[in-house]
XYZ file of C-alpha atoms in Angstrom:
189
model
C 60.761 112.277 127.210
C 58.152 113.708 128.393
C 55.247 111.510 129.542
C 57.784 108.787 129.899
C 59.450 110.987 132.616
C 56.458 112.394 134.615
C 55.044 108.655 134.719
C 57.821 108.356 137.196
C 56.910 110.531 139.440
C 53.479 110.250 138.294
C 52.486 107.422 139.882
C 53.903 107.536 142.548
C 52.649 110.799 143.326
C 48.980 108.720 142.808
C 49.532 105.221 143.265
C 47.227 102.694 141.672
C 44.119 101.915 142.770
C 42.560 98.965 140.478
C 39.328 99.269 142.166
C 36.905 102.249 141.989
C 36.207 104.321 144.827
C 34.784 107.973 146.264
C 37.091 110.060 145.688
C 37.289 112.028 149.226
C 39.515 114.672 148.674
C 36.766 117.454 146.701
C 37.733 117.701 143.855
C 34.111 117.647 142.966
C 34.554 113.810 140.935
C 32.468 111.162 142.702
C 34.766 108.353 142.025
C 38.559 107.765 141.894
C 40.791 104.998 140.009
C 44.301 103.269 138.634
C 46.259 106.384 138.484
C 43.784 108.965 139.936
C 41.580 109.368 137.009
C 37.556 110.467 137.957
C 35.585 110.919 135.314
C 37.712 111.502 132.090
C 36.686 108.637 130.035
C 32.939 108.411 131.476
C 31.591 107.435 134.158
C 32.474 104.562 137.458
C 30.671 102.505 139.754
C 32.527 102.335 143.181
C 33.860 98.660 143.247
C 34.878 99.030 139.137
C 37.804 96.667 138.829
C 40.872 97.337 136.970
C 43.976 95.309 135.960
C 47.279 97.465 135.900
C 47.492 96.986 132.059
C 43.924 98.490 132.184
C 44.961 101.580 134.311
C 48.463 101.752 132.549
C 46.457 102.375 129.191
C 44.505 104.953 130.970
C 47.570 107.170 131.765
C 49.159 107.044 128.585
C 45.750 108.360 127.068
C 45.712 110.463 129.206
C 48.471 112.229 129.474
C 49.450 114.010 125.983
C 45.952 116.238 127.152
C 47.758 117.640 129.701
C 50.829 117.780 127.696
C 49.551 119.667 124.702
C 48.233 122.795 125.903
C 51.670 122.927 128.341
C 53.622 122.871 124.800
C 51.208 126.224 124.196
C 51.681 128.101 127.150
C 55.498 127.561 127.247
C 57.311 129.513 125.231
C 60.826 128.461 126.045
C 62.462 125.057 125.712
C 62.464 122.821 128.618
C 65.011 119.200 129.938
C 62.871 116.829 129.831
C 62.545 116.666 133.890
C 61.488 120.294 134.256
C 58.561 120.183 131.426
C 58.232 116.861 133.097
C 57.622 118.463 136.681
C 54.922 120.496 134.905
C 52.830 117.728 133.051
C 52.693 116.310 136.786
C 51.924 119.258 138.242
C 49.322 119.547 135.139
C 47.298 115.895 135.939
C 47.276 117.081 139.393
C 45.768 121.099 139.345
C 44.689 121.532 135.371
C 46.927 122.589 132.595
C 45.254 126.018 132.114
C 46.568 126.038 136.148
C 49.728 125.594 135.501
C 50.112 128.036 132.977
C 48.870 130.136 134.679
C 51.076 129.189 137.594
C 54.633 131.146 139.485
C 56.721 128.378 137.754
C 55.249 128.554 133.319
C 56.268 132.434 134.428
C 59.301 132.566 135.614
C 60.017 129.886 133.215
C 59.052 131.789 130.160
C 60.669 134.582 131.529
C 63.631 133.121 131.577
C 64.800 131.540 134.329
C 63.864 127.714 134.236
C 66.276 128.085 138.554
C 63.103 130.859 139.814
C 60.812 128.439 138.154
C 61.341 125.633 139.444
C 61.911 126.572 143.463
C 58.112 128.681 142.789
C 56.659 124.980 143.388
C 56.373 124.212 146.940
C 53.984 127.853 147.047
C 51.041 126.353 144.270
C 48.638 125.295 144.648
C 48.533 123.217 148.584
C 45.402 124.300 148.826
C 41.618 122.433 148.594
C 38.053 124.175 148.870
C 35.695 122.237 150.112
C 32.059 123.604 151.480
C 33.804 126.783 150.452
C 36.563 126.660 152.798
C 39.730 126.587 151.878
C 42.641 123.645 153.508
C 46.355 123.156 152.955
C 46.534 119.267 151.858
C 49.584 118.602 153.170
C 50.073 116.019 149.905
C 50.021 118.777 148.182
C 52.583 120.288 149.663
C 54.641 117.678 150.138
C 54.120 116.895 146.218
C 55.097 120.132 145.043
C 58.439 119.937 147.654
C 57.726 121.616 151.211
C 58.692 119.029 153.548
C 62.120 117.003 152.926
C 61.201 114.577 154.987
C 59.034 113.017 152.423
C 61.623 109.795 150.856
C 59.348 110.573 147.171
C 61.176 112.915 144.059
C 58.750 116.432 144.961
C 58.037 117.835 141.936
C 60.420 120.523 142.758
C 63.362 118.554 143.129
C 62.019 116.712 140.206
C 62.625 120.338 137.953
C 65.475 120.754 139.518
C 67.560 118.090 138.253
C 66.005 118.780 134.957
C 67.214 122.359 135.521
C 70.665 121.246 136.825
C 70.818 118.151 133.115
C 69.850 121.325 130.724
C 68.470 120.611 127.578
C 69.772 117.929 125.637
C 71.341 118.684 122.441
C 71.382 116.418 119.524
C 74.395 115.012 119.352
C 77.405 115.482 116.030
C 77.391 113.172 113.619
C 80.783 112.283 112.637
C 81.741 112.266 109.530
C 84.245 110.564 107.411
C 87.396 111.450 105.384
C 85.284 110.320 102.299
C 82.122 112.010 103.365
C 83.812 115.018 103.568
C 85.130 115.124 100.060
C 82.286 113.603 98.722
C 80.626 117.219 100.275
C 83.558 119.228 98.473
C 83.458 117.569 95.606
C 79.760 117.797 95.558
C 80.012 121.900 96.376
C 83.002 122.890 94.512
C 82.789 120.631 90.965
C 79.905 121.520 89.399
C 79.879 120.150 85.496
């Protein structure tokens, strides 16, 4: 459920590049393709083509690699959308960075709302040639630009906080099942 929820926000922010191109953001990876893939599945050549189905498959293979470390560092039960917002951030900045983030620290301390509110100022810069620069796209993705029509990580996280953690539905027991349970537990022999 977390991966499905994260996919709805992640693909909007990452976009889809069906042709591999040079990574101009300065992440240290030479190529980017599909939904922000880099060299996770081996080297690709500039101009290499991918189908939408291949991109969807690669994303499905990628996300569990980011979710597993998050599940280990998040010590509280989180709503699906809240965890999905963290997964989106991990896909963008790395699971280790998210695990060290103020979002996770506040959530682990029991304040999920404060954790969601920490998104807008977290990791909004990039370092290129030793110079730190604020990246408007990261500001928007984290929740710092209310004029951007896309749903941001802060907003998605807060939606989860408002919805709360899903509780298992209580199964209704028929009268006959109640009688059977009573007879089994109270009549021996």
